[in-house]
PDB file of C-alpha atoms in Angstrom:
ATOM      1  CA  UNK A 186    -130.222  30.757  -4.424  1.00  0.00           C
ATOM      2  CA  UNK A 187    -133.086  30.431  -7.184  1.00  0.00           C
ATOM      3  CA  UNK A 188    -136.329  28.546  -6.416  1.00  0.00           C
ATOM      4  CA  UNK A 189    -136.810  28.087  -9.768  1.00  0.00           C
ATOM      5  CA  UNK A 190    -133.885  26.873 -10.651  1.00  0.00           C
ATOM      6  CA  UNK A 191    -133.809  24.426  -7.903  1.00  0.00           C
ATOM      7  CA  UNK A 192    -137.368  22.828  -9.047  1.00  0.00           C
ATOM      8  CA  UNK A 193    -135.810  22.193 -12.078  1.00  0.00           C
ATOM      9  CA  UNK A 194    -132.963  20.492 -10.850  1.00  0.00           C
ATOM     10  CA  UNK A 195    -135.348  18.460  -8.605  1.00  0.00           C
ATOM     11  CA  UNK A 196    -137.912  17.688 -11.867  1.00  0.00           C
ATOM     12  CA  UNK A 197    -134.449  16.375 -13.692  1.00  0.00           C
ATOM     13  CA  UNK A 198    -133.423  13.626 -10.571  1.00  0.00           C
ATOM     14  CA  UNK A 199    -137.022  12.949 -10.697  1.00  0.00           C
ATOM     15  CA  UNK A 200    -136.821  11.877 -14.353  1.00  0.00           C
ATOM     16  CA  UNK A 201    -138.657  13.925 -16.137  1.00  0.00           C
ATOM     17  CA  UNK A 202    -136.892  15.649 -18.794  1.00  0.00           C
ATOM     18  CA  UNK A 203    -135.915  19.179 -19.399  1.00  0.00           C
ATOM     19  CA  UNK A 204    -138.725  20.210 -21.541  1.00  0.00           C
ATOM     20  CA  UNK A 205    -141.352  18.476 -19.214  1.00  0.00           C
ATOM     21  CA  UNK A 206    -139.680  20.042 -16.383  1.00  0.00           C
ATOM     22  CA  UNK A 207    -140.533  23.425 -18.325  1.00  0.00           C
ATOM     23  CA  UNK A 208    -143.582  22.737 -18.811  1.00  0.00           C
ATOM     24  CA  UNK A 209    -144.730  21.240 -15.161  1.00  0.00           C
ATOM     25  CA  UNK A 210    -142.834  24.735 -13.707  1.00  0.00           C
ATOM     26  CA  UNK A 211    -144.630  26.390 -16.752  1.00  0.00           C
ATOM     27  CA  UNK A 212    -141.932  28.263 -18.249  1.00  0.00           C
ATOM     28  CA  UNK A 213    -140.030  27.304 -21.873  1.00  0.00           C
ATOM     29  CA  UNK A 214    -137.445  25.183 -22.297  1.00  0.00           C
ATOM     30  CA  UNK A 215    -135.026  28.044 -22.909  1.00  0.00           C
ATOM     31  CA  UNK A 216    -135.475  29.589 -19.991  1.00  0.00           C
ATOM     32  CA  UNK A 217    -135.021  26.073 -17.951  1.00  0.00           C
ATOM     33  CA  UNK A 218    -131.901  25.725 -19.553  1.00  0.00           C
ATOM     34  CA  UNK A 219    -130.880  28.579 -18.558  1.00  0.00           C
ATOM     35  CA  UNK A 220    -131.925  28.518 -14.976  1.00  0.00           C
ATOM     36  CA  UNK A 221    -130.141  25.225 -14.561  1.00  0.00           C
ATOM     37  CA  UNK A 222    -126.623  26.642 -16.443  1.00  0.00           C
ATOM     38  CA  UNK A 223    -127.033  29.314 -13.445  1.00  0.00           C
ATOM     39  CA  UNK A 224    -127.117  27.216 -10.969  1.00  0.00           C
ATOM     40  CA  UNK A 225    -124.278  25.258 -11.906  1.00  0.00           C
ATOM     41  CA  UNK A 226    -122.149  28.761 -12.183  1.00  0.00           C
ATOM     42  CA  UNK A 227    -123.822  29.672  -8.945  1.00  0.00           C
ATOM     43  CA  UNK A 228    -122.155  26.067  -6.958  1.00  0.00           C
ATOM     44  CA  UNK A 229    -119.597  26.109  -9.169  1.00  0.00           C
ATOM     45  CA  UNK A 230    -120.076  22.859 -10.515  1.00  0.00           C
ATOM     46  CA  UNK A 231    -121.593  20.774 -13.376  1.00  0.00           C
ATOM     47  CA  UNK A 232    -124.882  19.138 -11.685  1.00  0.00           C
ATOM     48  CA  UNK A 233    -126.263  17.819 -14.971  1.00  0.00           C
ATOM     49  CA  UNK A 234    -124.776  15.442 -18.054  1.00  0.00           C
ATOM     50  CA  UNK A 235    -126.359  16.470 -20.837  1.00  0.00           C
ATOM     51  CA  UNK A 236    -126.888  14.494 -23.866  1.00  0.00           C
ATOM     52  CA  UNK A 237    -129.185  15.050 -27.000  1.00  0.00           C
ATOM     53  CA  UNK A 238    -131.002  11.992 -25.627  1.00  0.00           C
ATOM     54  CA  UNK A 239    -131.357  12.402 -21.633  1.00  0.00           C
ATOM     55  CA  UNK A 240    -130.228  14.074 -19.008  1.00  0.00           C
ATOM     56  CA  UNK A 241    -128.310  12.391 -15.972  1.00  0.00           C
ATOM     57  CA  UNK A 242    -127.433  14.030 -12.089  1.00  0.00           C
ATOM     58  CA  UNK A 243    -123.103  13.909 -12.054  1.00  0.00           C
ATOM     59  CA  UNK A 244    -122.247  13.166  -9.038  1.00  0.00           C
ATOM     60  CA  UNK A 245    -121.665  16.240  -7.502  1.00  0.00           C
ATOM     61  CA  UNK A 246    -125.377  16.599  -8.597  1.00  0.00           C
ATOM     62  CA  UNK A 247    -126.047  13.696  -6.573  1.00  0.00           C
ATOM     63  CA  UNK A 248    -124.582  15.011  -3.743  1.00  0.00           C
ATOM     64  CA  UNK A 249    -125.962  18.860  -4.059  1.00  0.00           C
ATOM     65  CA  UNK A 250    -129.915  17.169  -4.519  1.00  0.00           C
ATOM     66  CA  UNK A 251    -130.439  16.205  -1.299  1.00  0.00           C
ATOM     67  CA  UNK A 252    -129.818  19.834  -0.174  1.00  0.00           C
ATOM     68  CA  UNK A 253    -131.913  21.394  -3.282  1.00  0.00           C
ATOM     69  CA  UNK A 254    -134.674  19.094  -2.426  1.00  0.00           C
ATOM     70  CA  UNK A 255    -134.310  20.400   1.621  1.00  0.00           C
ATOM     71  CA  UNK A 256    -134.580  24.369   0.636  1.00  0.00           C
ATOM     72  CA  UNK A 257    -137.660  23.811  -1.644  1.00  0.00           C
ATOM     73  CA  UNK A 258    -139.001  21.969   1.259  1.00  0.00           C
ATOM     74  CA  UNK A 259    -138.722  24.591   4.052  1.00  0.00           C
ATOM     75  CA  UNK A 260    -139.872  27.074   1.373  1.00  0.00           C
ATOM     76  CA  UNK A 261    -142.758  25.400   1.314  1.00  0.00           C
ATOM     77  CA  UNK A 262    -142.854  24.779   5.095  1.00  0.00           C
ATOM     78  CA  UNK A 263    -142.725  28.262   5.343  1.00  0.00           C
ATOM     79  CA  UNK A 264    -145.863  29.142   2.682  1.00  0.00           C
ATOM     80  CA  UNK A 265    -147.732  26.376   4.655  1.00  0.00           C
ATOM     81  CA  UNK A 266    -147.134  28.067   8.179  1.00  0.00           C
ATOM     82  CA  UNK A 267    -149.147  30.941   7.059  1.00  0.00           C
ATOM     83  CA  UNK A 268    -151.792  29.279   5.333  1.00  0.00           C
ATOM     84  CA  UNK A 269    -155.362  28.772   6.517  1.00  0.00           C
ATOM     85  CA  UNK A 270    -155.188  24.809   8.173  1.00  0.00           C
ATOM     86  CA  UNK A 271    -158.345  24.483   6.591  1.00  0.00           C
ATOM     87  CA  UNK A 272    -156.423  25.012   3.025  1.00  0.00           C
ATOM     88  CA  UNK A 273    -155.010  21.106   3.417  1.00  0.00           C
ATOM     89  CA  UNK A 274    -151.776  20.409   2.459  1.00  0.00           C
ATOM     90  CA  UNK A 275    -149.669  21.291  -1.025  1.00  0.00           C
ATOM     91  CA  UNK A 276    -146.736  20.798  -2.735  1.00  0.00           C
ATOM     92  CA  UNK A 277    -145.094  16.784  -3.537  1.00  0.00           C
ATOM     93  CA  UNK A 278    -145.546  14.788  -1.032  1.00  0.00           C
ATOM     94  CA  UNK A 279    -142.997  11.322  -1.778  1.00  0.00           C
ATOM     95  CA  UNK A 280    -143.480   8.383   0.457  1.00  0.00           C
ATOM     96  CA  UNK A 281    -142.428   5.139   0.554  1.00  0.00           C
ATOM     97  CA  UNK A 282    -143.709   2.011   1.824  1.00  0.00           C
ATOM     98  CA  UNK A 283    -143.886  -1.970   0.908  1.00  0.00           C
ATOM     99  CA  UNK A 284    -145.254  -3.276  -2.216  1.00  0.00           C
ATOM    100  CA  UNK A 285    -148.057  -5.342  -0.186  1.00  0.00           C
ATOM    101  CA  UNK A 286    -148.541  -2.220   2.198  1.00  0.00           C
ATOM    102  CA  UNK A 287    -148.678   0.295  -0.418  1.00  0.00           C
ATOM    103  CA  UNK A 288    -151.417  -1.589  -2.232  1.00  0.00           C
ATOM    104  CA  UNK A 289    -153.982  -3.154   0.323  1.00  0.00           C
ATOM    105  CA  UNK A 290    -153.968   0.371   2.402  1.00  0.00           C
ATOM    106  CA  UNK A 291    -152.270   3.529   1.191  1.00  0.00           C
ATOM    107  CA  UNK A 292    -153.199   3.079  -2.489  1.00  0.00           C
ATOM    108  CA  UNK A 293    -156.748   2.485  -1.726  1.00  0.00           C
ATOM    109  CA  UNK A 294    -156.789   5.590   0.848  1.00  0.00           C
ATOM    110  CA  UNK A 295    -154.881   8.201  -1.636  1.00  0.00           C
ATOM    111  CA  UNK A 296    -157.873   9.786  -3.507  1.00  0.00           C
ATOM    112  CA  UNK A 297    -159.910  10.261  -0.658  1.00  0.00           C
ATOM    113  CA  UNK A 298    -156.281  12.093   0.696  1.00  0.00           C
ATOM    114  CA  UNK A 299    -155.710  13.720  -2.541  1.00  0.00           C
ATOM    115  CA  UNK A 300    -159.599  15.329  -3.139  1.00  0.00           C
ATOM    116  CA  UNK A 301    -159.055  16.663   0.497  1.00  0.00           C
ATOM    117  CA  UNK A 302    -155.316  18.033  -0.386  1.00  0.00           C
ATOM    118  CA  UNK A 303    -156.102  19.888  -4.076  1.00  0.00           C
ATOM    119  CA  UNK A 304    -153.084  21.533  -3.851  1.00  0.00           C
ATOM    120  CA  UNK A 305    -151.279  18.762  -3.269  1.00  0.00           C
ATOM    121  CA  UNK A 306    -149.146  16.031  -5.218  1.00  0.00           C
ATOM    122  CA  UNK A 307    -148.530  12.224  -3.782  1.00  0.00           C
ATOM    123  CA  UNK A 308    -145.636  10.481  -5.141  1.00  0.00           C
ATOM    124  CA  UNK A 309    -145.864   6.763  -3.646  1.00  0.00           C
ATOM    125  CA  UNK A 310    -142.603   4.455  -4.034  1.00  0.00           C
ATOM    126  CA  UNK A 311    -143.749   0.903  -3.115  1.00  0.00           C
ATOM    127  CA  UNK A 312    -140.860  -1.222  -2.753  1.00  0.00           C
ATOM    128  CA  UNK A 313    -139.668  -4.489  -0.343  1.00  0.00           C
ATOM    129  CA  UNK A 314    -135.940  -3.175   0.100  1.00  0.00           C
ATOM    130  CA  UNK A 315    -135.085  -0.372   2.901  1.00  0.00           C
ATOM    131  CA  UNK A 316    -134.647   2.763   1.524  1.00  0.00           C
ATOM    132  CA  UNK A 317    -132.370   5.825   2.901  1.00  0.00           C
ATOM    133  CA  UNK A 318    -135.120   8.653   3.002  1.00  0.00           C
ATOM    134  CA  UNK A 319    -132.338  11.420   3.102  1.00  0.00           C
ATOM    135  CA  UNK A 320    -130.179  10.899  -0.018  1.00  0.00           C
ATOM    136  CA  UNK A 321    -133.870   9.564  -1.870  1.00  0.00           C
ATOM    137  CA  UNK A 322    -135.051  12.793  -0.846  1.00  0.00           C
ATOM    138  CA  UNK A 323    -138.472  11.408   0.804  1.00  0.00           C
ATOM    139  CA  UNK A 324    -140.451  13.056   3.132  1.00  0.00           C
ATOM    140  CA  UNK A 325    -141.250   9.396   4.711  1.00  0.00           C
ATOM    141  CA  UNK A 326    -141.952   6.003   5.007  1.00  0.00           C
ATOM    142  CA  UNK A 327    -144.286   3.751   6.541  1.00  0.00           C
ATOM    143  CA  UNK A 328    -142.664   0.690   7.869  1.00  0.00           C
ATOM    144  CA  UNK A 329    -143.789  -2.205   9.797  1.00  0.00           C
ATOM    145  CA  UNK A 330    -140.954  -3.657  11.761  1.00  0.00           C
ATOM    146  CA  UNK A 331    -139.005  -3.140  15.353  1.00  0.00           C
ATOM    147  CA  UNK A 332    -137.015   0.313  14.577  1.00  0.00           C
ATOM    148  CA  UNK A 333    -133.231   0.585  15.171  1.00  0.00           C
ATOM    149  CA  UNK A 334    -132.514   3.402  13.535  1.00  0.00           C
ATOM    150  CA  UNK A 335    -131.880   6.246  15.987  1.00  0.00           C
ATOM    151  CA  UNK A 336    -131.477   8.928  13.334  1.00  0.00           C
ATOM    152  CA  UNK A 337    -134.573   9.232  12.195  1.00  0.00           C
ATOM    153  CA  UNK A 338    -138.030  10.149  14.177  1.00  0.00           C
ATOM    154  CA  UNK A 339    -141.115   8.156  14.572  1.00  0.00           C
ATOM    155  CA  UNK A 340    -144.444   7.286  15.196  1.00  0.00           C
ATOM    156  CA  UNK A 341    -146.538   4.789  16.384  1.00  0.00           C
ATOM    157  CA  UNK A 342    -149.621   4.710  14.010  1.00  0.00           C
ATOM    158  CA  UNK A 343    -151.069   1.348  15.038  1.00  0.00           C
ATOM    159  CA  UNK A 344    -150.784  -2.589  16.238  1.00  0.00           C
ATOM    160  CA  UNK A 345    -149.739  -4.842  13.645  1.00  0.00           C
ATOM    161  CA  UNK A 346    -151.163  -8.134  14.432  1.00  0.00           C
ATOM    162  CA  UNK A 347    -150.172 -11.151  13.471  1.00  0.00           C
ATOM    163  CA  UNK A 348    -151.756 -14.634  12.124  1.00  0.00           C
ATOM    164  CA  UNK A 349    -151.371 -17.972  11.573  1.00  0.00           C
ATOM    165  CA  UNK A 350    -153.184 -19.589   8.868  1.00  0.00           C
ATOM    166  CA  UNK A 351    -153.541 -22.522   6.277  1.00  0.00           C
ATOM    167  CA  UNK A 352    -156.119 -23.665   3.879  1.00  0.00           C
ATOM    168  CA  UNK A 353    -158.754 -25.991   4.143  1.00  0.00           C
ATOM    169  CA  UNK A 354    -157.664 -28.157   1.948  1.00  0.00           C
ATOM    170  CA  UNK A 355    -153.951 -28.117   3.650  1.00  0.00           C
ATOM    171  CA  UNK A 356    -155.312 -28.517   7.348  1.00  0.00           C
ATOM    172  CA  UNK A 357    -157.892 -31.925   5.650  1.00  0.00           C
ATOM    173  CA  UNK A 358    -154.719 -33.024   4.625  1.00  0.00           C
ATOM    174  CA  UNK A 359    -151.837 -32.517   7.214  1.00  0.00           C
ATOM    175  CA  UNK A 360    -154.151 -31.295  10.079  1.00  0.00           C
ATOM    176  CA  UNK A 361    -154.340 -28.363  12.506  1.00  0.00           C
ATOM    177  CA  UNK A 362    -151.231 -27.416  14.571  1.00  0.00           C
ATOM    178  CA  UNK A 363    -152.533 -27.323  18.562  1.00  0.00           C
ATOM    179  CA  UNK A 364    -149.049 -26.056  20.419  1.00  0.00           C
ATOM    180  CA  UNK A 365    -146.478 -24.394  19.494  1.00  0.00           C
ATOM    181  CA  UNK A 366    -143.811 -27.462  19.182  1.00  0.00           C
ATOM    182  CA  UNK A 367    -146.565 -28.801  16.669  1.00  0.00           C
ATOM    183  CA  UNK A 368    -145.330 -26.243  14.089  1.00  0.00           C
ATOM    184  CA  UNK A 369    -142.301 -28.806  13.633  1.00  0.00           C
ATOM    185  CA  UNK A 370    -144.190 -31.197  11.690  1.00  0.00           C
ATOM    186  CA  UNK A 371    -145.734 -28.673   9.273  1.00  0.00           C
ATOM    187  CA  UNK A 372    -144.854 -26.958   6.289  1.00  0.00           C
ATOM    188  CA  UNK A 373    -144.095 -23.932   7.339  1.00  0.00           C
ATOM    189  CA  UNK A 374    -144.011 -20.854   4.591  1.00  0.00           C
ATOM    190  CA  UNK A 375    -141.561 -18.027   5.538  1.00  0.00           C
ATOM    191  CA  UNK A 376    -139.709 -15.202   3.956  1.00  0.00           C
ATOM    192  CA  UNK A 377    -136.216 -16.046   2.142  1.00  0.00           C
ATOM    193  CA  UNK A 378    -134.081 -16.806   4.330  1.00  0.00           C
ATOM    194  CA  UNK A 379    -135.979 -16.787   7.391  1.00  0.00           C
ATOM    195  CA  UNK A 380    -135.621 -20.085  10.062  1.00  0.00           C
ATOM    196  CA  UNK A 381    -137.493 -18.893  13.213  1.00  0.00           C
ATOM    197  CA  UNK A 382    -140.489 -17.353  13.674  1.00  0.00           C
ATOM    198  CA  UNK A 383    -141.167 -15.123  17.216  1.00  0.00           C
ATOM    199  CA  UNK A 384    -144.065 -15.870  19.380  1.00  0.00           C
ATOM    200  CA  UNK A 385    -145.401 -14.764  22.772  1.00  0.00           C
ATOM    201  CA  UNK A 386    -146.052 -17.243  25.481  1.00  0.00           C
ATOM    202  CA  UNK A 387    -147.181 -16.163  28.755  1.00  0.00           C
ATOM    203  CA  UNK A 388    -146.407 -12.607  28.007  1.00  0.00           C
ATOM    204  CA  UNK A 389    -142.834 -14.079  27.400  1.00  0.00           C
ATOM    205  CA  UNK A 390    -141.256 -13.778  24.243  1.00  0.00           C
ATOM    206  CA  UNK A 391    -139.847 -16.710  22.460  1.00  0.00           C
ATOM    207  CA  UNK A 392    -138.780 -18.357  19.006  1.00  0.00           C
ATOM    208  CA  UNK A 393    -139.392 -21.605  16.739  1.00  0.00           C
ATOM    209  CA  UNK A 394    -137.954 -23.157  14.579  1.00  0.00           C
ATOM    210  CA  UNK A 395    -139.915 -23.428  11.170  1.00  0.00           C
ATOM    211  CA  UNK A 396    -138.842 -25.596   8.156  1.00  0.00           C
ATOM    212  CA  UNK A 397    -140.751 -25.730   4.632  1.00  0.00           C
ATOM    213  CA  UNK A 398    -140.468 -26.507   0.970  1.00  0.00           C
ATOM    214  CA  UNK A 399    -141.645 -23.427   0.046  1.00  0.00           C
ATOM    215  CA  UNK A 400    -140.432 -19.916   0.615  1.00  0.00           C
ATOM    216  CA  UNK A 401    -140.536 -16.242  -1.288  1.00  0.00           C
ATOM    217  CA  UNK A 402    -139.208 -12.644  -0.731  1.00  0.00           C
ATOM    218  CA  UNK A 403    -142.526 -11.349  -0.356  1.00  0.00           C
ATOM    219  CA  UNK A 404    -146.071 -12.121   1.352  1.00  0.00           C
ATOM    220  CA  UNK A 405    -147.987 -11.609  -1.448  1.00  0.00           C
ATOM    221  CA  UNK A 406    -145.775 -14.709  -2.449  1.00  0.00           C
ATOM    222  CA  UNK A 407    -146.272 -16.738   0.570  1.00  0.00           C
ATOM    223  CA  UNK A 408    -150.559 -16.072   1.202  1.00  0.00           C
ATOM    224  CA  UNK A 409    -150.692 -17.736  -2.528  1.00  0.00           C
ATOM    225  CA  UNK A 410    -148.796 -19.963  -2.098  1.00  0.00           C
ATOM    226  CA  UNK A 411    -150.978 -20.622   1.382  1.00  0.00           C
ATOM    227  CA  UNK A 412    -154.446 -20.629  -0.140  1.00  0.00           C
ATOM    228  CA  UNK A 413    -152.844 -22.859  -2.682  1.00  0.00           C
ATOM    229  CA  UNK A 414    -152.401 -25.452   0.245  1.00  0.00           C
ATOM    230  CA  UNK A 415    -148.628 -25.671   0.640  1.00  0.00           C
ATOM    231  CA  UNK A 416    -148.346 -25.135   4.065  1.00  0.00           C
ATOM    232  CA  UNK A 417    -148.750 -22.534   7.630  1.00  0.00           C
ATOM    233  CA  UNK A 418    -148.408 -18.686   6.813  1.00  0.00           C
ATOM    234  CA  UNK A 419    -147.662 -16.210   9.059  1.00  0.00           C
ATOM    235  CA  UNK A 420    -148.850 -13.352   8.348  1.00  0.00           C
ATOM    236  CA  UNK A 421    -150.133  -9.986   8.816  1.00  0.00           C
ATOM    237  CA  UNK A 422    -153.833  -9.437   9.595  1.00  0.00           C
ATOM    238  CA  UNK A 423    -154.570  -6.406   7.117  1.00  0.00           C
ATOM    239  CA  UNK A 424    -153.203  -8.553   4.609  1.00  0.00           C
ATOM    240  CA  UNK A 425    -155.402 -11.060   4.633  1.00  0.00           C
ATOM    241  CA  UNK A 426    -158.327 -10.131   6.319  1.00  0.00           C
ATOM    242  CA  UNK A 427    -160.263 -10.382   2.793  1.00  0.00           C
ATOM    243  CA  UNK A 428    -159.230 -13.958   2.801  1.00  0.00           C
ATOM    244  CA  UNK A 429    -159.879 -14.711   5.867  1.00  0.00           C
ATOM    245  CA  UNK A 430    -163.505 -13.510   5.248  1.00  0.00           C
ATOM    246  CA  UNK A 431    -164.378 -15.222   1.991  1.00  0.00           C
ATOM    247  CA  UNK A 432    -163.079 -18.690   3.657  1.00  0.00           C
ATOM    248  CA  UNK A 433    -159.849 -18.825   1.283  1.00  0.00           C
ATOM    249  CA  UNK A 434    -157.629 -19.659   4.214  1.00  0.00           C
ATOM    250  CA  UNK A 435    -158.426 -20.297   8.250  1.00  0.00           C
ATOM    251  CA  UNK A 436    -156.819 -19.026  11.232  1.00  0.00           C
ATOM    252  CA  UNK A 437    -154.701 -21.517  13.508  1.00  0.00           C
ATOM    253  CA  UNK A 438    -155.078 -20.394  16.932  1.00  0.00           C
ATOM    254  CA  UNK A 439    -151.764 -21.975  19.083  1.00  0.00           C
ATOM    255  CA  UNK A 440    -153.143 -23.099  22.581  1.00  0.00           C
ATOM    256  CA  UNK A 441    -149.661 -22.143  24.234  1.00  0.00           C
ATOM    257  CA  UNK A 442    -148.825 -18.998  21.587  1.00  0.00           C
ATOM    258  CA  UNK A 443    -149.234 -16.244  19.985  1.00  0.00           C
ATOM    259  CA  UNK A 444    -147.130 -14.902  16.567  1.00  0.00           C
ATOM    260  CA  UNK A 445    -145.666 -12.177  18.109  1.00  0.00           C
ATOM    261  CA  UNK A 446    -147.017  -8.621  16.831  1.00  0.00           C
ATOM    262  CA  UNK A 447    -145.265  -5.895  15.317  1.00  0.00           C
ATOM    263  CA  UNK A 448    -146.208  -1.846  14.999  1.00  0.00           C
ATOM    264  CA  UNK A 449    -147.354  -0.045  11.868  1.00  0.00           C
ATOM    265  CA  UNK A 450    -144.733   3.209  11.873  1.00  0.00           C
ATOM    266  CA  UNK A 451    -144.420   6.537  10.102  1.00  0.00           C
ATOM    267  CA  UNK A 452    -140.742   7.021   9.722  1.00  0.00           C
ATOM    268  CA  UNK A 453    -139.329  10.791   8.813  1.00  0.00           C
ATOM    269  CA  UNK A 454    -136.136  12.111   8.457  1.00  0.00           C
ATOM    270  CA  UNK A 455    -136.480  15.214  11.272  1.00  0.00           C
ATOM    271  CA  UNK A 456    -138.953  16.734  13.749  1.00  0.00           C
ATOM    272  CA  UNK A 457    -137.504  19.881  12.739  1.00  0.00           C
ATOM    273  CA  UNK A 458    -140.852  21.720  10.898  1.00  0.00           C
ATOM    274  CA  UNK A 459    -142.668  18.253  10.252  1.00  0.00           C
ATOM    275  CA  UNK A 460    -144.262  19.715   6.867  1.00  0.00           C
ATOM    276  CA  UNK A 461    -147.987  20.019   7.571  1.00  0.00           C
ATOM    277  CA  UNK A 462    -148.847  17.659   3.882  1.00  0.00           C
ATOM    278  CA  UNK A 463    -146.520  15.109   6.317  1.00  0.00           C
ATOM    279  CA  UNK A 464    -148.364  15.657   9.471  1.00  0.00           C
ATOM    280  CA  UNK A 465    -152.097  15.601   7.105  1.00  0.00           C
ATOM    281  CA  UNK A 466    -151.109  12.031   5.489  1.00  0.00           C
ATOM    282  CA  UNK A 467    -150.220  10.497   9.006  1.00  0.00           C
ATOM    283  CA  UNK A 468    -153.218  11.780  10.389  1.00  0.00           C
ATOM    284  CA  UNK A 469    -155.071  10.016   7.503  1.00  0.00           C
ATOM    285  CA  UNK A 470    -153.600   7.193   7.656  1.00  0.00           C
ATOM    286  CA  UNK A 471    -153.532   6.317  11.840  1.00  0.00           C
ATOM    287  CA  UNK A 472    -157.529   7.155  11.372  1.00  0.00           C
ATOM    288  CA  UNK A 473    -157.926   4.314   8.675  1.00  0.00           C
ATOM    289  CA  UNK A 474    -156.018   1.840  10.317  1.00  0.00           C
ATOM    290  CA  UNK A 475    -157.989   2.270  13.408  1.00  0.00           C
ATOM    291  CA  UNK A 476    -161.169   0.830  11.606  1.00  0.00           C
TER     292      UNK A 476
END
């Protein structure tokens, strides 16, 4: 099966379009026409709606990607075995990881990563919703949560402690839970659709029941509306640790309790070759969240 001809099939799903496809494989738009025609005589199937306007995967294009995207990948898996380590990694790396996540810490960390990789390209998807790595055809995702997904292979890249916080102006006001049953009477500001939050007492892990006015589908929602003085947050300490810092909000430290902490995880489809640009970013990335 052609390399070639499965870039440009890959370049397409990507969205680019056919004649920026040529050009980013550097080869005319003829000739990626024609690649593209041969694969689809090759599988023996159209893979591509074209239009005069765009270009769109069919679905048995859908379903062939995934598959495309996995032979360009242990091509490259291959090139990279033989290379010199001290080469770095190439190729597209695409990773996904939360909005809030993806811009406090990996965006900030990607050009140091990137002037250490030359040959390599980053494609970062920041998004709140779970995404299937296998049919988006990413090599992984960084997630911070308690994994239940057997199929796919992880690692622990750090602790993901957790805070409880509230403004100045919100604790002069309504003042400063001491115990955990004090969290009753407060404002509490939570993720949609959340009623409990989990806490460790005692090394024991428990829940409590929070109730508020106020309550968004991200954290970047809920610390503004925090330093804003509506109510407790809890939330993540590399999320606000700026905040924290310049005095915008306070910490609330429970006499009986703890917010329970989660993990920071690198999530990948396979341990199967583990591309070495894969291996290279979690490297990177368990080394800055250690400082």
């Amino acid at each position: 099966m052609d390399f070639l001809a499965l870039s440009i099939l890959a370049e397409v799903a990507g969205g680019s379009s056919l004649s920026k496809a040529a050009r980013t494989l550097r080869i005319t738009p003829m000739a990626a026409t024609r690649q593209l025609s041969a694969l689809e005589t090759e599988v023996g199937a159209r893979l591509v709606h074209r239009t005069t306007r765009s270009l769109a995967l069919t679905p048995e294009g859908q379903s062939f990607l995934p598959h495309a995207r996995a032979l360009l990948e242990e091509r490259a898996s291959a090139y990279a075995s033989v290379r010199p380590v001290t080469e770095g990694g190439f190729g597209l790396l695409r990773l996904t990881s939360s909005v809030a996540f993806g811009r406090k810490v990996i965006a900030p960390m990607i050009p140091d990563f990137m002037r250490a990789n030359p040959a390599l390209k980053v494609d970062l998807m920041m998004t709140d919703s779970l995404v299937d790595l296998v049919t988006e055809g990413l090599d992984l995702a960084i997630r911070i949560a308690k994994l239940n997904d057997s199929s796919l292979v992880a690692r622990r890249l750090a602790d993901n402690p957790r805070v409880l916080l509230a403004s100045p102006d919100y604790m002069e006001q309504h003042g400063v839970p001491e115990r955990l049953s004090d969290l009753a009477r407060h404002e509490c500001l939570a993720i949609s659709g959340t009623t409990h939050w989990s806490f460790k007492t005692a090394e024991l892990l428990t829940t409590a029941r929070i109730e508020g006015r106020f309550s968004a589908n991200s954290i970047e929602g809920l610390l503004q509306a925090c330093m804003g003085g509506l109510g407790v947050a809890n939330l993540s300490f590399w999320f606000v640790r700026d905040e924290i810092a310049d005095g915008r909000v306070k910490v609330i430290e429970l006499q009986d309790a703890h917010p329970e902490p989660l993990d920071v995880w690198a999530v990948y489809p396979t341990s199967r070759m583990v591309p070495s640009k894969v291996r290279l970013f979690i490297d990177a990335l368990a080394a800055r969240l250690k400082r």
